[in-house]
Amino acid sequence: MLKLYNTLSRSKKLFRPIKGKNVGLYSCGPTVYNYAHIGNLRTYVFVDILKKILAYHGYKIRHVMNITDVGHLTSDADIGEDKLLLAALREKRSVWDIASYYTDVFKKNISDLHIASPDIWCKATDHIPQQIELIKKLEKGGHTYRISDGIYFDTATFKNYTTLARLKLSDQKAGARVEENKEKRNPWDFALWKFSPTLESGVKREMEWESPWGVGFPGWHIECSAMSTFYLGQPFDIHTGGIDHISIHHTNEIAQSEAAYKKQMARFWVHAEFLVIDNARMGKSEGNFITLQHIIDRGFDPLDYRFFCFSAHYRSQLTFSWDALASAREGRLHLESQVAHISKEAGTGAVSSGMRALFGVYEKKFLAATADDLNMPKTLSVLFSFLTRINKSKKEMTPAEYGYAYKKILAWDAIFGLRLGEEKSEQKIPKYVMQLFHQRTEARKQKKWKHADALRIEIQRAGFSVEDTQEGPTITRI
Ligand code: AMP
Ligand code: ZN
């Protein structure tokens, strides 16, 4: 009885897949012209939780995520410069290098955060034929028109254009959502295929393809329509993204897919709220950009950030600060040590019926919290109250019952993804901190006291303390 908030109806709805226990899930992936910031990564932690909760409830998921590696312009209104091209100029590399480098870093971020990889990663540049086919279908259906810079979708030909975002188009004209392009029939029409610059302009794009309309590249929205249908069919079960996608990207995806196939694109549209910092949305162009590497460099474990994400429901804004992250780290380490204690006491054998009944009550609470639109703060509080309850009963608990409790915690960790059954993080010291530690030892040998002190302070800032014992310096987590 899993309920999810569906943006289409603006309400929590009972989730039932189209086909038995199989779930087709599509997530808008990153645009790979820069590092993902931890705001982007919050959205992917949310997708991971969605997948893991679905799996816990017995569903089998086929998850598809795209990599936008082409043609995403600096403006959502199909004008402006190509973000990848700007990055290539900035970094003096080819656009292909840019896309491949930032894709690799993104995948590493995902794995560091213990986010399960999608079953299918699909790159826009690997699916140009599918995008061209879809545009041809739209053209045949009378949904497109040609202007000087490309082929556009005529939104007036799709009557449900405003459904997802509940847009009032009369308000849009004055709003910032669309920019003026005098040739467009309606201000909110959007590009399906953009033409490459003409030979006379002297500009040559690195990424361009032949098409029935001329050499060019696809508009941003078309890739998700083409690839979701290609891999999942239509309709599929769940489509995810950040809330910024509701009014443009997802609205346009729906227009393309539903106009082409005359049926619903996805049953559930699930959107994650923003990570904010100093009261502003964290954004690639907002200059308030923190990456996972910044967090690691400050001595945090990526799982501290994962745990931090559980402190708010995915549909609420989450405010980032270093202090809040430090509290999350403390909370996570405390959790680890409680679980380590249970693991030490764990044995095998018969479990009393009273204990079984008690554990059953917690299992019900746990399931209910996850089923309530993926309520992670509530789910986590069930785990904490379970630990408190075990602690209270410690005098009467047998090793077998500890073993039973430990197994339950590990089963729940299939959702939390905090590696609760593995080597404890207190014992793990980041490489970067170890380097500082060795540099300090060396500085002391050379009697560079000031430098050694500065290094000690840096190590402390990363959350570790150094002590000089008779056997030499030692390092421990504060
Ligand atoms: P992009 O790489 O810009 O396409 O963004 C990747 C994902 O991150 C999209 O689903 C966005 O909706 C989401 N996103 C962008 N900014 C934030 C933010 N500050 N907090 C949470 N998610 C975000
Ligand atoms: Zn998309």
Coordinates of C-alpha atoms and ligand atoms in Angstrom, one line a residue:
M1 CA 0.0 0.0 0.0
L2 CA 2.7 2.4 -1.1
K3 CA 1.5 6.0 -1.6
L4 CA 3.4 8.5 -3.7
Y5 CA 2.7 12.2 -4.3
N6 CA 1.8 12.6 -8.0
T7 CA 2.4 16.0 -9.3
L8 CA -0.2 15.4 -12.0
S9 CA -3.0 15.3 -9.4
R10 CA -1.2 17.3 -6.7
S11 CA -2.1 14.6 -4.2
K12 CA -0.7 11.4 -2.6
K13 CA -2.0 8.4 -4.6
L14 CA -1.8 4.7 -4.1
F15 CA 0.9 3.4 -6.3
R16 CA 0.1 0.4 -8.5
P17 CA 2.4 -0.6 -11.5
I18 CA 1.0 -1.1 -14.9
K19 CA 2.3 -4.6 -15.1
G20 CA 2.2 -6.8 -12.0
K21 CA 5.1 -6.1 -9.8
N22 CA 7.3 -4.6 -12.5
V23 CA 8.1 -0.8 -12.3
G24 CA 9.4 1.2 -15.2
L25 CA 11.2 4.2 -13.8
Y26 CA 12.8 7.1 -15.8
S27 CA 14.9 9.8 -14.1
C28 CA 16.2 12.9 -15.8
G29 CA 19.9 12.7 -15.4
P30 CA 22.6 15.4 -15.3
T31 CA 23.7 17.8 -17.9
V32 CA 27.4 17.0 -18.1
Y33 CA 29.1 20.4 -18.6
N34 CA 30.3 20.8 -15.0
Y35 CA 30.5 18.9 -11.7
A36 CA 27.2 18.0 -10.1
H37 CA 26.6 20.0 -6.9
I38 CA 25.2 18.5 -3.8
G39 CA 21.8 19.9 -4.7
N40 CA 21.7 17.8 -7.8
L41 CA 22.9 14.9 -5.8
R42 CA 20.1 15.3 -3.3
T43 CA 17.7 14.7 -6.1
Y44 CA 19.6 11.4 -7.0
V45 CA 19.6 10.3 -3.3
F46 CA 15.8 10.8 -3.5
V47 CA 15.6 8.6 -6.6
D48 CA 17.7 6.0 -4.9
I49 CA 15.4 6.0 -1.9
L50 CA 12.4 5.6 -4.2
K51 CA 14.0 2.6 -5.8
K52 CA 15.1 1.0 -2.6
I53 CA 11.6 1.5 -1.0
L54 CA 9.9 0.0 -4.0
A55 CA 12.3 -3.0 -3.9
Y56 CA 11.6 -3.4 -0.1
H57 CA 7.9 -3.5 -0.9
G58 CA 8.5 -6.3 -3.4
Y59 CA 8.6 -4.5 -6.7
K60 CA 11.1 -5.2 -9.5
I61 CA 12.4 -2.0 -11.0
R62 CA 13.8 -1.2 -14.5
H63 CA 15.5 2.1 -14.0
V64 CA 16.6 4.3 -16.9
M65 CA 18.6 7.5 -16.5
N66 CA 19.8 9.8 -19.3
I67 CA 23.0 11.8 -19.6
T68 CA 22.4 15.1 -21.4
D69 CA 25.6 15.4 -23.3
V70 CA 24.4 17.7 -26.1
G71 CA 22.6 20.8 -27.1
H72 CA 21.4 22.1 -23.7
L73 CA 21.4 25.9 -24.1
T74 CA 22.1 28.4 -21.4
S75 CA 18.5 29.5 -21.6
D76 CA 15.6 27.1 -21.2
A77 CA 13.9 29.0 -24.1
D78 CA 16.1 27.5 -26.8
I79 CA 18.2 30.6 -27.3
G80 CA 21.6 31.4 -25.8
E81 CA 24.8 29.4 -25.9
D82 CA 25.4 25.7 -25.7
K83 CA 26.5 24.9 -22.1
L84 CA 28.9 22.2 -23.2
L85 CA 30.5 24.4 -25.8
L86 CA 31.0 27.1 -23.2
A87 CA 32.6 24.6 -20.9
A88 CA 34.8 23.4 -23.7
L89 CA 36.0 26.9 -24.4
R90 CA 36.6 27.6 -20.7
E91 CA 38.6 24.4 -20.2
K92 CA 40.2 24.3 -23.7
R93 CA 39.0 20.7 -24.3
S94 CA 36.7 19.2 -26.9
V95 CA 33.0 19.0 -26.0
W96 CA 33.3 15.2 -26.2
D97 CA 36.0 15.3 -23.6
I98 CA 34.0 17.6 -21.4
A99 CA 30.9 15.3 -21.6
S100 CA 32.9 12.2 -20.9
Y101 CA 34.9 13.7 -18.0
Y102 CA 31.9 15.1 -16.1
T103 CA 29.9 11.9 -16.8
D104 CA 32.7 9.9 -15.1
V105 CA 32.8 12.2 -12.1
F106 CA 29.1 12.0 -11.8
K107 CA 29.1 8.2 -11.8
K108 CA 31.9 8.3 -9.1
N109 CA 29.7 10.7 -7.0
I110 CA 26.8 8.3 -7.3
S111 CA 28.8 5.4 -6.2
D112 CA 30.4 7.3 -3.3
L113 CA 26.9 8.1 -2.1
H114 CA 26.0 4.5 -2.2
I115 CA 23.3 5.3 -4.9
A116 CA 22.5 2.2 -7.0
S117 CA 23.3 2.7 -10.7
P118 CA 20.4 2.7 -13.1
D119 CA 19.9 -0.5 -15.1
I120 CA 20.3 1.6 -18.2
W121 CA 22.4 4.8 -18.6
C122 CA 21.5 6.4 -21.9
K123 CA 23.4 9.3 -23.5
A124 CA 21.5 11.7 -25.8
T125 CA 24.3 11.5 -28.4
D126 CA 23.9 7.7 -28.6
H127 CA 20.2 8.1 -29.5
I128 CA 20.0 10.7 -32.3
P129 CA 18.1 8.3 -34.6
Q130 CA 15.4 7.7 -32.0
Q131 CA 15.0 11.5 -31.5
I132 CA 14.8 12.1 -35.3
E133 CA 12.1 9.4 -35.6
L134 CA 10.1 11.0 -32.9
I135 CA 10.3 14.4 -34.5
K136 CA 9.3 12.9 -37.8
K137 CA 6.2 11.4 -36.1
L138 CA 5.4 14.8 -34.6
E139 CA 5.8 16.4 -38.0
K140 CA 3.5 13.8 -39.6
G141 CA 0.9 14.6 -36.9
G142 CA 1.0 18.3 -37.7
H143 CA 2.7 19.3 -34.4
T144 CA 5.8 21.0 -35.8
Y145 CA 6.8 24.0 -37.9
R146 CA 10.0 25.4 -39.3
I147 CA 11.6 28.8 -38.6
S148 CA 15.0 30.1 -39.4
D149 CA 16.9 28.5 -36.5
G150 CA 15.1 25.1 -36.3
I151 CA 12.0 22.9 -36.1
Y152 CA 9.6 23.8 -33.3
F153 CA 6.8 22.1 -31.5
D154 CA 3.5 24.0 -31.9
T155 CA 2.1 23.9 -28.4
A156 CA -1.3 25.1 -29.7
T157 CA -1.7 21.6 -31.3
F158 CA -1.6 19.8 -27.9
K159 CA -4.6 20.6 -25.8
N160 CA -3.2 19.3 -22.5
Y161 CA -0.1 21.4 -22.6
T162 CA -0.8 23.1 -19.3
T163 CA -1.9 20.1 -17.3
L164 CA 1.2 19.1 -15.4
A165 CA 2.4 22.5 -14.4
R166 CA -1.2 24.0 -14.2
L167 CA 0.2 26.9 -16.1
K168 CA -1.9 29.9 -17.0
L169 CA -0.5 30.7 -20.3
S170 CA -1.9 34.3 -20.2
D171 CA 0.5 34.8 -17.2
Q172 CA 3.4 33.3 -19.0
K173 CA 3.8 36.0 -21.5
A174 CA 4.9 38.5 -18.9
G175 CA 6.8 35.9 -16.9
A176 CA 10.4 34.8 -17.1
R177 CA 9.6 31.3 -18.3
V178 CA 9.8 32.0 -22.0
E179 CA 11.9 34.4 -23.9
E180 CA 10.9 36.2 -27.0
N181 CA 11.7 34.7 -30.4
K182 CA 9.6 36.7 -32.9
E183 CA 9.4 33.9 -35.4
K184 CA 7.7 31.4 -32.9
R185 CA 4.0 31.0 -33.2
N186 CA 3.5 30.9 -29.5
P187 CA 6.0 32.2 -26.9
W188 CA 6.1 28.8 -25.1
D189 CA 6.7 26.7 -28.3
F190 CA 10.1 25.0 -28.0
A191 CA 12.8 23.6 -30.3
L192 CA 12.8 19.9 -31.4
W193 CA 15.8 20.3 -33.8
K194 CA 18.2 23.2 -34.0
F195 CA 20.1 24.0 -37.1
S196 CA 23.9 24.3 -37.0
P197 CA 25.3 27.7 -37.7
T198 CA 25.6 28.4 -41.4
L199 CA 28.9 28.1 -43.2
E200 CA 29.1 31.9 -43.7
S201 CA 29.0 32.3 -39.9
G202 CA 32.4 30.6 -39.7
V203 CA 31.3 28.7 -36.6
K204 CA 31.6 24.9 -36.7
R205 CA 29.9 22.8 -34.1
E206 CA 31.7 19.7 -32.9
M207 CA 28.5 17.9 -32.2
E208 CA 26.1 17.9 -35.1
W209 CA 24.2 15.4 -37.1
E210 CA 22.4 15.0 -40.5
S211 CA 18.6 15.0 -40.3
P212 CA 15.7 15.3 -42.7
W213 CA 15.6 19.0 -41.9
G214 CA 19.3 19.8 -42.2
V215 CA 22.5 19.4 -40.2
G216 CA 22.0 20.3 -36.6
F217 CA 21.4 18.9 -33.1
P218 CA 18.3 18.0 -31.0
G219 CA 16.5 20.3 -28.6
W220 CA 17.0 19.4 -25.0
H221 CA 13.5 18.0 -24.2
I222 CA 13.3 15.5 -27.0
E223 CA 15.9 13.1 -25.7
C224 CA 13.9 12.2 -22.6
S225 CA 10.8 11.6 -24.6
A226 CA 12.6 9.5 -27.2
M227 CA 14.7 7.4 -24.7
S228 CA 12.0 6.8 -22.1
T229 CA 9.7 5.4 -24.7
F230 CA 12.6 3.4 -26.4
Y231 CA 13.5 1.7 -23.1
L232 CA 10.3 1.6 -21.1
G233 CA 7.5 1.9 -23.7
Q234 CA 4.6 4.2 -23.2
P235 CA 3.0 4.7 -20.7
F236 CA 5.5 3.8 -18.1
D237 CA 5.1 3.9 -14.3
I238 CA 7.2 6.7 -12.8
H239 CA 9.1 9.7 -14.0
T240 CA 11.3 11.7 -11.6
G241 CA 13.2 15.0 -11.6
G242 CA 13.7 18.1 -9.5
I243 CA 10.8 20.6 -9.1
D244 CA 12.4 23.0 -11.5
H245 CA 11.6 20.6 -14.3
I246 CA 7.8 20.8 -13.8
S247 CA 7.0 23.9 -15.8
I248 CA 9.3 23.6 -18.8
H249 CA 11.2 20.3 -19.3
H250 CA 8.5 17.9 -18.1
T251 CA 5.7 19.9 -19.6
N252 CA 7.5 19.7 -22.9
E253 CA 8.3 16.0 -22.6
I254 CA 4.6 15.3 -22.0
A255 CA 3.6 17.4 -25.0
Q256 CA 6.1 15.6 -27.3
S257 CA 5.4 12.0 -26.1
E258 CA 1.6 12.3 -25.8
A259 CA 1.1 14.2 -29.0
A260 CA 3.2 11.6 -30.9
Y261 CA 1.7 8.4 -29.3
K262 CA -1.8 9.7 -28.3
K263 CA -1.5 8.1 -24.9
Q264 CA -0.2 9.0 -21.5
M265 CA 3.5 9.2 -21.1
A266 CA 3.9 8.3 -17.4
R267 CA 1.5 7.5 -14.7
F268 CA 3.3 9.1 -11.8
W269 CA 5.4 12.3 -11.9
V270 CA 7.4 12.6 -8.8
H271 CA 9.4 15.7 -8.1
A272 CA 12.1 16.5 -5.4
E273 CA 12.4 19.9 -3.7
F274 CA 15.6 21.9 -3.7
L275 CA 18.6 21.9 -1.5
V276 CA 19.1 25.5 -0.4
I277 CA 22.0 27.4 1.0
D278 CA 21.8 30.9 2.6
N279 CA 18.1 31.1 1.6
A280 CA 18.9 30.5 -2.1
R281 CA 18.6 27.4 -4.3
M282 CA 22.0 25.8 -4.9
G283 CA 22.6 26.1 -8.6
K284 CA 25.4 25.6 -11.2
S285 CA 25.1 29.2 -12.2
E286 CA 24.2 30.7 -8.8
G287 CA 27.8 30.8 -7.5
N288 CA 26.9 28.9 -4.3
F289 CA 28.0 25.6 -5.6
I290 CA 29.4 22.8 -3.3
T291 CA 30.4 19.5 -4.7
L292 CA 30.8 16.1 -3.1
Q293 CA 34.6 16.5 -3.4
H294 CA 34.4 19.7 -1.3
I295 CA 32.6 17.7 1.4
I296 CA 35.2 14.8 1.2
D297 CA 38.0 17.4 1.4
R298 CA 36.7 18.7 4.6
G299 CA 37.0 15.2 6.1
F300 CA 33.4 14.1 5.8
D301 CA 32.3 10.7 4.5
P302 CA 29.9 10.9 1.6
L303 CA 27.5 8.9 3.7
D304 CA 27.3 11.8 6.1
Y305 CA 25.7 13.7 3.3
R306 CA 23.4 10.8 2.4
F307 CA 22.3 10.7 6.1
F308 CA 21.9 14.5 6.1
C309 CA 19.4 14.1 3.1
F310 CA 17.2 12.0 5.3
S311 CA 16.6 14.9 7.7
A312 CA 13.9 16.4 5.4
H313 CA 11.1 14.9 3.4
Y314 CA 12.0 14.9 -0.3
R315 CA 9.1 17.3 -1.0
S316 CA 10.5 19.9 1.6
Q317 CA 13.4 22.2 1.0
L318 CA 16.5 21.2 2.8
T319 CA 18.9 23.8 4.0
F320 CA 22.6 23.0 3.8
S321 CA 25.2 24.3 6.3
W322 CA 28.5 22.9 7.4
D323 CA 27.2 22.8 11.0
A324 CA 24.2 20.8 9.9
L325 CA 26.4 18.4 8.0
A326 CA 28.6 18.0 11.1
S327 CA 25.5 17.2 13.2
A328 CA 24.5 14.6 10.6
R329 CA 28.0 13.0 10.8
E330 CA 27.6 12.8 14.6
G331 CA 24.2 11.3 14.3
R332 CA 25.4 8.7 11.7
L333 CA 28.4 7.7 13.8
H334 CA 26.3 7.3 16.9
L335 CA 24.0 5.1 14.9
E336 CA 26.9 3.1 13.7
S337 CA 28.2 2.5 17.2
Q338 CA 24.8 1.4 18.4
V339 CA 24.5 -1.1 15.6
A340 CA 28.1 -2.2 16.2
H341 CA 27.2 -3.0 19.8
I342 CA 24.2 -5.1 18.7
S343 CA 26.4 -6.9 16.2
K344 CA 28.9 -7.8 19.0
E345 CA 26.1 -9.3 21.1
A346 CA 24.5 -11.1 18.2
G347 CA 24.2 -14.9 18.3
T348 CA 21.8 -17.5 16.9
G349 CA 19.0 -19.7 18.4
A350 CA 15.4 -19.4 19.4
V351 CA 13.7 -16.0 19.7
S352 CA 10.9 -15.7 22.3
S353 CA 7.4 -15.1 20.9
G354 CA 7.2 -11.8 22.9
M355 CA 10.3 -10.5 21.1
R356 CA 9.0 -11.6 17.8
A357 CA 5.8 -9.7 18.4
L358 CA 7.6 -6.6 19.5
F359 CA 9.9 -6.7 16.4
G360 CA 6.7 -7.2 14.3
V361 CA 5.3 -3.9 15.6
Y362 CA 8.4 -2.0 14.6
E363 CA 8.4 -3.7 11.2
K364 CA 4.8 -2.4 10.6
K365 CA 5.8 1.1 11.7
F366 CA 8.8 1.0 9.4
L367 CA 6.7 -0.2 6.4
A368 CA 4.1 2.4 7.1
A369 CA 6.7 5.3 7.2
T370 CA 8.3 4.2 3.9
A371 CA 4.8 3.8 2.3
D372 CA 3.8 7.3 3.3
D373 CA 5.3 9.0 0.3
L374 CA 8.9 7.9 1.2
N375 CA 8.9 9.7 4.5
M376 CA 12.5 9.3 5.4
P377 CA 12.6 11.4 8.6
K378 CA 9.8 9.2 9.9
T379 CA 11.5 6.0 8.7
L380 CA 14.7 7.0 10.4
S381 CA 12.9 7.8 13.6
V382 CA 11.4 4.2 13.6
L383 CA 15.0 2.9 13.5
F384 CA 16.0 5.1 16.4
S385 CA 13.1 4.2 18.5
F386 CA 13.8 0.5 17.8
L387 CA 17.4 1.0 19.0
T388 CA 16.1 2.7 22.2
R389 CA 13.7 -0.1 22.8
I390 CA 16.5 -2.7 22.5
N391 CA 18.6 -0.7 24.8
K392 CA 15.8 -0.7 27.4
S393 CA 15.4 -4.5 27.1
K394 CA 19.1 -5.2 27.2
K395 CA 18.9 -7.1 30.5
E396 CA 16.5 -9.7 29.2
M397 CA 17.7 -9.9 25.6
T398 CA 19.4 -13.2 24.6
P399 CA 22.2 -13.4 22.0
A400 CA 19.7 -15.0 19.6
E401 CA 17.4 -11.9 20.0
Y402 CA 20.3 -9.6 19.4
G403 CA 21.0 -11.6 16.3
Y404 CA 17.4 -11.2 15.2
A405 CA 17.5 -7.5 15.9
Y406 CA 20.8 -7.1 14.0
K407 CA 19.3 -8.9 10.9
K408 CA 16.3 -6.6 11.0
I409 CA 18.6 -3.5 11.0
L410 CA 20.6 -4.8 8.1
A411 CA 17.4 -5.5 6.2
W412 CA 16.3 -1.9 6.8
D413 CA 19.7 -0.7 5.8
A414 CA 18.8 -1.9 2.3
I415 CA 16.9 1.3 2.2
F416 CA 19.1 3.6 4.2
G417 CA 22.2 2.5 2.4
L418 CA 24.4 3.5 5.3
R419 CA 26.5 0.3 5.2
L420 CA 25.6 -0.4 8.8
G421 CA 27.0 -3.9 8.6
E422 CA 30.4 -2.9 7.3
E423 CA 33.6 -1.7 8.7
K424 CA 33.0 1.3 10.9
S425 CA 33.8 4.8 9.5
E426 CA 35.4 5.9 12.7
Q427 CA 38.2 3.6 11.8
K428 CA 38.5 5.0 8.2
I429 CA 40.6 8.1 7.8
P430 CA 40.3 10.0 4.5
K431 CA 43.4 9.8 2.3
Y432 CA 43.6 13.6 2.2
V433 CA 43.8 13.7 6.0
M434 CA 46.4 11.0 6.1
Q435 CA 48.5 13.0 3.7
L436 CA 48.3 16.0 6.0
F437 CA 49.2 13.8 9.0
H438 CA 52.3 12.5 7.2
Q439 CA 53.3 16.0 6.1
R440 CA 53.0 17.1 9.7
T441 CA 55.2 14.2 11.0
E442 CA 57.8 15.2 8.4
A443 CA 57.6 18.9 9.3
R444 CA 58.2 18.0 13.0
K445 CA 61.2 15.9 12.0
Q446 CA 62.6 18.9 10.2
K447 CA 61.8 21.1 13.2
K448 CA 59.4 23.3 11.1
W449 CA 57.2 23.8 14.1
K450 CA 55.0 26.6 12.6
H451 CA 54.2 24.5 9.6
A452 CA 53.5 21.5 11.7
D453 CA 51.1 23.5 13.8
A454 CA 49.3 24.8 10.8
L455 CA 48.9 21.3 9.5
R456 CA 47.5 20.1 12.9
I457 CA 44.9 22.9 12.7
E458 CA 43.9 21.8 9.2
I459 CA 43.6 18.2 10.4
Q460 CA 41.4 19.3 13.3
R461 CA 39.2 21.2 10.9
A462 CA 38.7 17.9 9.0
G463 CA 37.4 16.3 12.3
F464 CA 40.6 14.5 13.5
S465 CA 43.0 15.1 16.4
V466 CA 46.7 14.4 16.5
E467 CA 48.5 13.4 19.6
D468 CA 52.3 13.1 20.0
T469 CA 53.0 10.0 22.1
Q470 CA 56.3 8.4 23.0
E471 CA 55.7 5.9 20.1
G472 CA 55.2 8.8 17.7
P473 CA 52.2 10.8 16.5
T474 CA 48.7 9.2 16.4
I475 CA 45.5 10.3 14.7
T476 CA 41.9 9.7 15.8
R477 CA 38.5 11.1 14.8
I478 CA 37.3 13.8 17.2
Ligands
AMP1 P1 20.9 19.4 -14.3 O1 22.2 18.7 -14.3 O2 21.1 20.8 -14.1 O3 20.0 19.0 -15.4 O4 20.2 18.9 -12.9 C1 20.2 17.6 -12.5 C2 19.0 17.4 -11.5 O5 19.2 18.1 -10.3 C3 17.7 17.8 -12.0 O6 16.7 16.8 -11.7 C4 17.4 19.1 -11.3 O7 16.0 19.3 -11.1 C5 18.0 18.8 -9.9 N1 18.4 20.1 -9.2 C6 19.0 21.2 -9.7 N2 19.2 22.1 -8.7 C7 18.9 21.5 -7.5 C8 18.9 21.8 -6.1 N3 19.4 23.0 -5.7 N4 18.4 21.0 -5.2 C9 18.0 19.7 -5.6 N5 17.9 19.3 -6.9 C10 18.4 20.2 -7.9
ZN2 ZN 14.4 14.8 -18.8

